[in-house]
């Protein structure tokens, strides 16, 4: 197995073009597990740790550009304001050691349906873009088009993830995850929710309950219509138990879970219903406090 260690981004792209089968490594928290258990034997490893620009983030107005190698620990400490949903999800990732090494870019590259970063990225809106680059140029992949199958993504063989462009939160966001224990666990299922009062919409993201991470589009449309139709964005009043129940049902209907060693499909459906209702209630309570303090 070859080990490629570029020092610059241009060198990294050239190495990937010359070795399309090379597996990128930054934090290595997923890659090393697969190598240790002999689940994968790539012809080469492409170490990106010397490419400093991947570990930087920047903000341009209402969009935050998150470098592919910014670790979860920095998202928690530096970005909980502009990206609250992603920061909440980052807090649930592994141990402190894993959070210091693991990255959103690695989560996207692995494309596991159980990846913790996926639900908040989907909930953040359809304007979330994955910045993919190669020696041929750069393209922006909408987050809804990025996941193509179980542990498969839309990257071409010669492309690397450079960054993710995420709209800065304009309302409260929440994340909920269920595991077989309280910490350092792969999600049995997960759910992300974001309120977007600027557009009067609601964003959702389902994790570990379908072949790919996905949003609950019908649930988003239903809840957004209720909040707008009843003037609740302006009043801040809760929509009522019947609306929450229907929202949970629509979230569950969007999932396609399986039975596996971590949980049954039936349990995942039940858990998603509960998480959908709870995350919306938490986010809406935060929103009510915001509009009341602004009044």
mmCIF file of C-alpha atoms in Angstrom:
data_model
loop_
_atom_site.group_PDB
_atom_site.id
_atom_site.type_symbol
_atom_site.label_atom_id
_atom_site.label_comp_id
_atom_site.label_asym_id
_atom_site.label_seq_id
_atom_site.Cartn_x
_atom_site.Cartn_y
_atom_site.Cartn_z
ATOM 1 C CA UNK A 1 0.000 0.000 0.000
ATOM 2 C CA UNK A 2 1.430 3.372 -1.033
ATOM 3 C CA UNK A 3 1.374 6.319 1.377
ATOM 4 C CA UNK A 4 1.032 9.730 -0.289
ATOM 5 C CA UNK A 5 1.709 12.848 1.774
ATOM 6 C CA UNK A 6 1.192 16.089 -0.195
ATOM 7 C CA UNK A 7 2.161 19.400 1.392
ATOM 8 C CA UNK A 8 -0.216 21.649 -0.571
ATOM 9 C CA UNK A 9 -3.721 21.470 -1.978
ATOM 10 C CA UNK A 10 -2.450 21.435 -5.564
ATOM 11 C CA UNK A 11 -0.176 18.516 -4.696
ATOM 12 C CA UNK A 12 -3.123 16.711 -3.096
ATOM 13 C CA UNK A 13 -5.238 17.125 -6.239
ATOM 14 C CA UNK A 14 -2.389 15.929 -8.443
ATOM 15 C CA UNK A 15 -1.867 12.897 -6.208
ATOM 16 C CA UNK A 16 -5.559 12.038 -6.334
ATOM 17 C CA UNK A 17 -5.599 12.415 -10.115
ATOM 18 C CA UNK A 18 -2.622 10.103 -10.404
ATOM 19 C CA UNK A 19 -4.027 7.610 -7.892
ATOM 20 C CA UNK A 20 -7.856 7.688 -8.178
ATOM 21 C CA UNK A 21 -8.133 4.697 -5.862
ATOM 22 C CA UNK A 22 -6.227 6.430 -3.055
ATOM 23 C CA UNK A 23 -8.249 6.775 0.141
ATOM 24 C CA UNK A 24 -8.067 10.283 1.685
ATOM 25 C CA UNK A 25 -7.089 10.416 5.356
ATOM 26 C CA UNK A 26 -7.327 13.412 7.667
ATOM 27 C CA UNK A 27 -8.631 12.487 11.114
ATOM 28 C CA UNK A 28 -8.628 8.797 10.203
ATOM 29 C CA UNK A 29 -11.302 7.931 12.766
ATOM 30 C CA UNK A 30 -13.334 5.939 10.233
ATOM 31 C CA UNK A 31 -10.517 4.883 7.946
ATOM 32 C CA UNK A 32 -8.364 3.271 10.632
ATOM 33 C CA UNK A 33 -11.277 1.185 11.904
ATOM 34 C CA UNK A 34 -11.862 -0.195 8.413
ATOM 35 C CA UNK A 35 -8.158 -0.915 7.923
ATOM 36 C CA UNK A 36 -7.781 -2.560 11.326
ATOM 37 C CA UNK A 37 -10.720 -4.876 10.668
ATOM 38 C CA UNK A 38 -9.570 -5.533 7.098
ATOM 39 C CA UNK A 39 -12.852 -4.136 5.772
ATOM 40 C CA UNK A 40 -10.971 -2.120 3.166
ATOM 41 C CA UNK A 41 -7.583 -2.379 1.493
ATOM 42 C CA UNK A 42 -7.093 0.628 -0.796
ATOM 43 C CA UNK A 43 -4.094 0.699 -3.123
ATOM 44 C CA UNK A 44 -2.913 3.924 -1.471
ATOM 45 C CA UNK A 45 -3.590 6.282 1.414
ATOM 46 C CA UNK A 46 -3.644 10.033 0.757
ATOM 47 C CA UNK A 47 -2.669 11.856 3.947
ATOM 48 C CA UNK A 48 -4.109 15.396 3.934
ATOM 49 C CA UNK A 49 -2.859 16.510 7.336
ATOM 50 C CA UNK A 50 -0.174 18.802 5.934
ATOM 51 C CA UNK A 51 -2.699 20.737 3.791
ATOM 52 C CA UNK A 52 -3.366 23.546 6.249
ATOM 53 C CA UNK A 53 -6.167 25.287 4.373
ATOM 54 C CA UNK A 54 -8.475 22.308 4.930
ATOM 55 C CA UNK A 55 -8.450 23.025 8.677
ATOM 56 C CA UNK A 56 -9.729 26.604 8.305
ATOM 57 C CA UNK A 57 -13.202 28.103 8.226
ATOM 58 C CA UNK A 58 -14.403 31.501 7.064
ATOM 59 C CA UNK A 59 -17.633 33.440 6.929
ATOM 60 C CA UNK A 60 -18.940 35.522 4.070
ATOM 61 C CA UNK A 61 -22.161 37.197 5.159
ATOM 62 C CA UNK A 62 -24.839 34.564 5.673
ATOM 63 C CA UNK A 63 -22.697 31.631 4.490
ATOM 64 C CA UNK A 64 -20.022 29.840 6.474
ATOM 65 C CA UNK A 65 -17.365 27.906 4.585
ATOM 66 C CA UNK A 66 -16.195 24.980 6.707
ATOM 67 C CA UNK A 67 -12.907 23.401 5.669
ATOM 68 C CA UNK A 68 -13.111 19.637 5.256
ATOM 69 C CA UNK A 69 -10.548 19.004 8.022
ATOM 70 C CA UNK A 70 -11.885 21.327 10.742
ATOM 71 C CA UNK A 71 -12.274 18.927 13.701
ATOM 72 C CA UNK A 72 -15.475 18.478 15.665
ATOM 73 C CA UNK A 73 -13.879 19.946 18.789
ATOM 74 C CA UNK A 74 -13.391 23.288 17.022
ATOM 75 C CA UNK A 75 -16.926 23.246 15.656
ATOM 76 C CA UNK A 76 -18.113 22.942 19.260
ATOM 77 C CA UNK A 77 -15.927 25.730 20.633
ATOM 78 C CA UNK A 78 -15.880 28.132 17.675
ATOM 79 C CA UNK A 79 -19.081 27.606 15.678
ATOM 80 C CA UNK A 80 -21.916 26.847 18.107
ATOM 81 C CA UNK A 81 -23.405 30.266 17.318
ATOM 82 C CA UNK A 82 -23.567 30.215 13.508
ATOM 83 C CA UNK A 83 -23.942 26.412 13.223
ATOM 84 C CA UNK A 84 -25.794 25.322 16.391
ATOM 85 C CA UNK A 85 -27.251 22.096 14.997
ATOM 86 C CA UNK A 86 -23.889 20.873 13.730
ATOM 87 C CA UNK A 87 -22.243 21.835 17.032
ATOM 88 C CA UNK A 88 -24.850 19.844 18.978
ATOM 89 C CA UNK A 89 -24.231 16.827 16.759
ATOM 90 C CA UNK A 90 -20.469 17.247 17.156
ATOM 91 C CA UNK A 91 -20.840 16.957 20.928
ATOM 92 C CA UNK A 92 -22.220 13.423 20.491
ATOM 93 C CA UNK A 93 -19.326 12.171 18.359
ATOM 94 C CA UNK A 94 -17.168 9.560 20.066
ATOM 95 C CA UNK A 95 -14.769 10.582 22.824
ATOM 96 C CA UNK A 96 -12.760 13.810 23.257
ATOM 97 C CA UNK A 97 -9.909 12.159 21.358
ATOM 98 C CA UNK A 98 -12.207 11.332 18.427
ATOM 99 C CA UNK A 99 -13.714 14.840 18.433
ATOM 100 C CA UNK A 100 -10.193 16.279 18.257
ATOM 101 C CA UNK A 101 -9.466 14.253 15.118
ATOM 102 C CA UNK A 102 -12.782 13.548 13.383
ATOM 103 C CA UNK A 103 -14.104 15.939 10.727
ATOM 104 C CA UNK A 104 -17.238 16.725 8.764
ATOM 105 C CA UNK A 105 -15.282 16.148 5.565
ATOM 106 C CA UNK A 106 -14.481 12.641 6.735
ATOM 107 C CA UNK A 107 -18.124 12.019 7.627
ATOM 108 C CA UNK A 108 -19.170 13.118 4.152
ATOM 109 C CA UNK A 109 -16.483 11.059 2.464
ATOM 110 C CA UNK A 110 -17.493 7.910 4.346
ATOM 111 C CA UNK A 111 -21.180 8.665 3.612
ATOM 112 C CA UNK A 112 -22.335 6.273 6.313
ATOM 113 C CA UNK A 113 -26.081 6.617 6.988
ATOM 114 C CA UNK A 114 -25.164 6.714 10.695
ATOM 115 C CA UNK A 115 -22.791 9.685 10.376
ATOM 116 C CA UNK A 116 -23.646 12.284 13.005
ATOM 117 C CA UNK A 117 -22.951 15.314 10.791
ATOM 118 C CA UNK A 118 -25.476 14.406 8.108
ATOM 119 C CA UNK A 119 -28.827 15.217 9.834
ATOM 120 C CA UNK A 120 -27.849 18.783 10.822
ATOM 121 C CA UNK A 121 -26.371 19.448 7.376
ATOM 122 C CA UNK A 122 -29.632 18.374 5.734
ATOM 123 C CA UNK A 123 -31.712 20.352 8.235
ATOM 124 C CA UNK A 124 -29.624 23.468 7.606
ATOM 125 C CA UNK A 125 -31.303 23.779 4.207
ATOM 126 C CA UNK A 126 -31.098 22.922 0.552
ATOM 127 C CA UNK A 127 -28.463 25.625 0.068
ATOM 128 C CA UNK A 128 -25.826 23.511 1.850
ATOM 129 C CA UNK A 129 -23.170 22.758 -0.771
ATOM 130 C CA UNK A 130 -20.273 20.312 -0.754
ATOM 131 C CA UNK A 131 -17.242 21.823 -2.462
ATOM 132 C CA UNK A 132 -15.593 19.073 -4.512
ATOM 133 C CA UNK A 133 -12.345 19.719 -6.365
ATOM 134 C CA UNK A 134 -10.015 17.970 -8.776
ATOM 135 C CA UNK A 135 -7.330 18.986 -11.248
ATOM 136 C CA UNK A 136 -10.236 19.564 -13.638
ATOM 137 C CA UNK A 137 -11.752 22.297 -11.453
ATOM 138 C CA UNK A 138 -14.220 22.797 -8.611
ATOM 139 C CA UNK A 139 -17.925 22.015 -8.480
ATOM 140 C CA UNK A 140 -20.588 22.534 -5.826
ATOM 141 C CA UNK A 141 -22.771 19.524 -4.986
ATOM 142 C CA UNK A 142 -26.093 20.240 -3.229
ATOM 143 C CA UNK A 143 -26.303 18.241 -0.020
ATOM 144 C CA UNK A 144 -29.495 16.516 -1.211
ATOM 145 C CA UNK A 145 -27.615 15.148 -4.221
ATOM 146 C CA UNK A 146 -24.466 14.127 -2.372
ATOM 147 C CA UNK A 147 -25.599 10.803 -0.855
ATOM 148 C CA UNK A 148 -26.078 8.207 -3.586
ATOM 149 C CA UNK A 149 -26.271 4.909 -1.652
ATOM 150 C CA UNK A 150 -25.059 3.049 1.400
ATOM 151 C CA UNK A 151 -21.597 4.518 2.052
ATOM 152 C CA UNK A 152 -21.559 5.994 -1.448
ATOM 153 C CA UNK A 153 -21.404 9.625 -2.492
ATOM 154 C CA UNK A 154 -21.405 11.767 -5.615
ATOM 155 C CA UNK A 155 -17.645 12.388 -5.733
ATOM 156 C CA UNK A 156 -15.807 11.448 -8.913
ATOM 157 C CA UNK A 157 -12.789 9.129 -8.471
ATOM 158 C CA UNK A 158 -10.346 12.055 -8.841
ATOM 159 C CA UNK A 159 -12.206 14.481 -6.550
ATOM 160 C CA UNK A 160 -11.553 15.520 -2.967
ATOM 161 C CA UNK A 161 -13.829 17.368 -0.559
ATOM 162 C CA UNK A 162 -12.381 20.818 0.038
ATOM 163 C CA UNK A 163 -15.092 22.426 2.171
ATOM 164 C CA UNK A 164 -18.793 22.601 2.947
ATOM 165 C CA UNK A 165 -20.742 25.826 2.463
ATOM 166 C CA UNK A 166 -23.482 26.115 5.091
ATOM 167 C CA UNK A 167 -26.004 28.925 5.612
ATOM 168 C CA UNK A 168 -25.560 30.586 8.984
ATOM 169 C CA UNK A 169 -28.479 29.716 11.271
ATOM 170 C CA UNK A 170 -31.299 32.248 11.259
ATOM 171 C CA UNK A 171 -33.275 30.407 13.946
ATOM 172 C CA UNK A 172 -32.930 27.686 16.594
ATOM 173 C CA UNK A 173 -31.615 24.256 15.630
ATOM 174 C CA UNK A 174 -31.661 20.935 17.474
ATOM 175 C CA UNK A 175 -30.168 17.462 17.203
ATOM 176 C CA UNK A 176 -31.156 14.207 18.867
ATOM 177 C CA UNK A 177 -29.461 10.825 18.741
ATOM 178 C CA UNK A 178 -30.252 7.429 20.233
ATOM 179 C CA UNK A 179 -27.565 4.831 20.876
ATOM 180 C CA UNK A 180 -27.168 1.579 22.727
ATOM 181 C CA UNK A 181 -25.352 3.414 25.509
ATOM 182 C CA UNK A 182 -24.879 7.027 26.625
ATOM 183 C CA UNK A 183 -21.575 7.854 24.946
ATOM 184 C CA UNK A 184 -19.051 6.751 22.294
ATOM 185 C CA UNK A 185 -21.674 4.969 20.248
ATOM 186 C CA UNK A 186 -22.869 4.685 16.655
ATOM 187 C CA UNK A 187 -26.385 6.061 16.301
ATOM 188 C CA UNK A 188 -29.305 3.643 16.287
ATOM 189 C CA UNK A 189 -31.081 6.589 14.705
ATOM 190 C CA UNK A 190 -30.682 10.365 14.741
ATOM 191 C CA UNK A 191 -32.679 13.433 13.821
ATOM 192 C CA UNK A 192 -31.787 17.040 13.111
ATOM 193 C CA UNK A 193 -34.207 19.967 12.981
ATOM 194 C CA UNK A 194 -33.778 23.626 12.075
ATOM 195 C CA UNK A 195 -36.227 26.519 12.151
ATOM 196 C CA UNK A 196 -35.798 29.048 9.354
ATOM 197 C CA UNK A 197 -37.970 32.030 10.310
ATOM 198 C CA UNK A 198 -36.491 34.189 7.546
ATOM 199 C CA UNK A 199 -38.093 31.948 4.929
ATOM 200 C CA UNK A 200 -40.879 30.538 7.125
ATOM 201 C CA UNK A 201 -39.653 26.986 6.644
ATOM 202 C CA UNK A 202 -38.545 24.015 8.719
ATOM 203 C CA UNK A 203 -35.561 21.791 7.918
ATOM 204 C CA UNK A 204 -35.137 18.140 8.890
ATOM 205 C CA UNK A 205 -32.501 15.437 8.620
ATOM 206 C CA UNK A 206 -32.828 11.713 9.344
ATOM 207 C CA UNK A 207 -29.800 9.585 10.181
ATOM 208 C CA UNK A 208 -29.279 5.820 10.519
ATOM 209 C CA UNK A 209 -32.832 4.993 9.470
ATOM 210 C CA UNK A 210 -32.535 4.615 5.690
ATOM 211 C CA UNK A 211 -29.903 3.546 3.145
ATOM 212 C CA UNK A 212 -28.724 7.168 3.027
ATOM 213 C CA UNK A 213 -29.182 10.224 5.223
ATOM 214 C CA UNK A 214 -32.336 11.992 4.060
ATOM 215 C CA UNK A 215 -34.730 14.786 4.851
ATOM 216 C CA UNK A 216 -38.428 14.349 5.662
ATOM 217 C CA UNK A 217 -39.763 16.582 2.898
ATOM 218 C CA UNK A 218 -43.478 16.014 3.532
ATOM 219 C CA UNK A 219 -43.006 16.712 7.231
ATOM 220 C CA UNK A 220 -41.149 19.942 6.451
ATOM 221 C CA UNK A 221 -43.884 21.093 4.084
ATOM 222 C CA UNK A 222 -46.669 20.206 6.512
ATOM 223 C CA UNK A 223 -45.178 21.926 9.540
ATOM 224 C CA UNK A 224 -44.081 24.980 7.577
ATOM 225 C CA UNK A 225 -47.601 25.385 6.199
ATOM 226 C CA UNK A 226 -49.152 25.116 9.670
ATOM 227 C CA UNK A 227 -46.781 27.661 11.192
ATOM 228 C CA UNK A 228 -47.346 30.118 8.357
ATOM 229 C CA UNK A 229 -51.083 29.526 7.962
ATOM 230 C CA UNK A 230 -51.833 30.068 11.645
ATOM 231 C CA UNK A 231 -49.537 33.055 12.031
ATOM 232 C CA UNK A 232 -47.386 31.208 14.561
ATOM 233 C CA UNK A 233 -44.107 32.647 13.306
ATOM 234 C CA UNK A 234 -45.417 36.015 14.456
ATOM 235 C CA UNK A 235 -47.187 34.973 17.666
ATOM 236 C CA UNK A 236 -44.798 32.273 18.845
ATOM 237 C CA UNK A 237 -47.699 30.206 20.135
ATOM 238 C CA UNK A 238 -47.236 26.416 20.082
ATOM 239 C CA UNK A 239 -48.985 24.605 17.216
ATOM 240 C CA UNK A 240 -50.678 22.032 19.456
ATOM 241 C CA UNK A 241 -50.393 18.333 20.179
ATOM 242 C CA UNK A 242 -52.247 17.199 17.054
ATOM 243 C CA UNK A 243 -49.773 19.046 14.810
ATOM 244 C CA UNK A 244 -46.809 17.537 16.665
ATOM 245 C CA UNK A 245 -48.283 14.078 16.341
ATOM 246 C CA UNK A 246 -48.788 14.473 12.597
ATOM 247 C CA UNK A 247 -45.305 15.923 12.164
ATOM 248 C CA UNK A 248 -43.826 12.885 13.917
ATOM 249 C CA UNK A 249 -45.842 10.531 11.721
ATOM 250 C CA UNK A 250 -44.616 12.223 8.544
ATOM 251 C CA UNK A 251 -41.002 12.100 9.705
ATOM 252 C CA UNK A 252 -41.345 8.389 10.388
ATOM 253 C CA UNK A 253 -42.976 7.836 6.994
ATOM 254 C CA UNK A 254 -39.906 9.343 5.321
ATOM 255 C CA UNK A 255 -37.592 6.751 6.893
ATOM 256 C CA UNK A 256 -36.769 3.305 5.543
ATOM 257 C CA UNK A 257 -35.051 1.536 8.445
ATOM 258 C CA UNK A 258 -33.812 -2.032 8.757
ATOM 259 C CA UNK A 259 -33.306 -4.510 11.581
ATOM 260 C CA UNK A 260 -29.648 -4.808 12.549
ATOM 261 C CA UNK A 261 -27.443 -5.457 15.568
ATOM 262 C CA UNK A 262 -28.099 -1.985 16.985
ATOM 263 C CA UNK A 263 -31.900 -1.952 16.789
ATOM 264 C CA UNK A 264 -35.011 -3.028 14.959
ATOM 265 C CA UNK A 265 -36.788 -1.147 12.212
ATOM 266 C CA UNK A 266 -39.843 -0.813 14.450
ATOM 267 C CA UNK A 267 -37.812 0.715 17.250
ATOM 268 C CA UNK A 268 -36.196 3.183 14.858
ATOM 269 C CA UNK A 269 -39.604 4.293 13.567
ATOM 270 C CA UNK A 270 -40.913 4.807 17.096
ATOM 271 C CA UNK A 271 -37.760 6.679 18.134
ATOM 272 C CA UNK A 272 -37.940 9.003 15.139
ATOM 273 C CA UNK A 273 -41.517 9.940 16.012
ATOM 274 C CA UNK A 274 -40.465 10.850 19.536
ATOM 275 C CA UNK A 275 -37.317 12.691 18.453
ATOM 276 C CA UNK A 276 -39.168 14.707 15.831
ATOM 277 C CA UNK A 277 -41.692 15.940 18.369
ATOM 278 C CA UNK A 278 -39.096 16.663 21.029
ATOM 279 C CA UNK A 279 -36.596 18.474 18.822
ATOM 280 C CA UNK A 280 -39.318 20.701 17.407
ATOM 281 C CA UNK A 281 -40.623 21.468 20.902
ATOM 282 C CA UNK A 282 -37.126 22.363 22.127
ATOM 283 C CA UNK A 283 -36.434 24.537 19.074
ATOM 284 C CA UNK A 284 -39.852 26.234 19.211
ATOM 285 C CA UNK A 285 -39.423 27.057 22.902
ATOM 286 C CA UNK A 286 -36.102 28.693 22.049
ATOM 287 C CA UNK A 287 -37.766 30.595 19.211
ATOM 288 C CA UNK A 288 -40.556 31.832 21.486
ATOM 289 C CA UNK A 289 -37.990 33.173 23.935
ATOM 290 C CA UNK A 290 -36.161 34.937 21.112
ATOM 291 C CA UNK A 291 -39.199 36.754 19.748
ATOM 292 C CA UNK A 292 -40.416 37.671 23.234
ATOM 293 C CA UNK A 293 -37.045 39.152 24.179
ATOM 294 C CA UNK A 294 -37.012 41.103 20.910
ATOM 295 C CA UNK A 295 -40.506 42.519 21.495
#
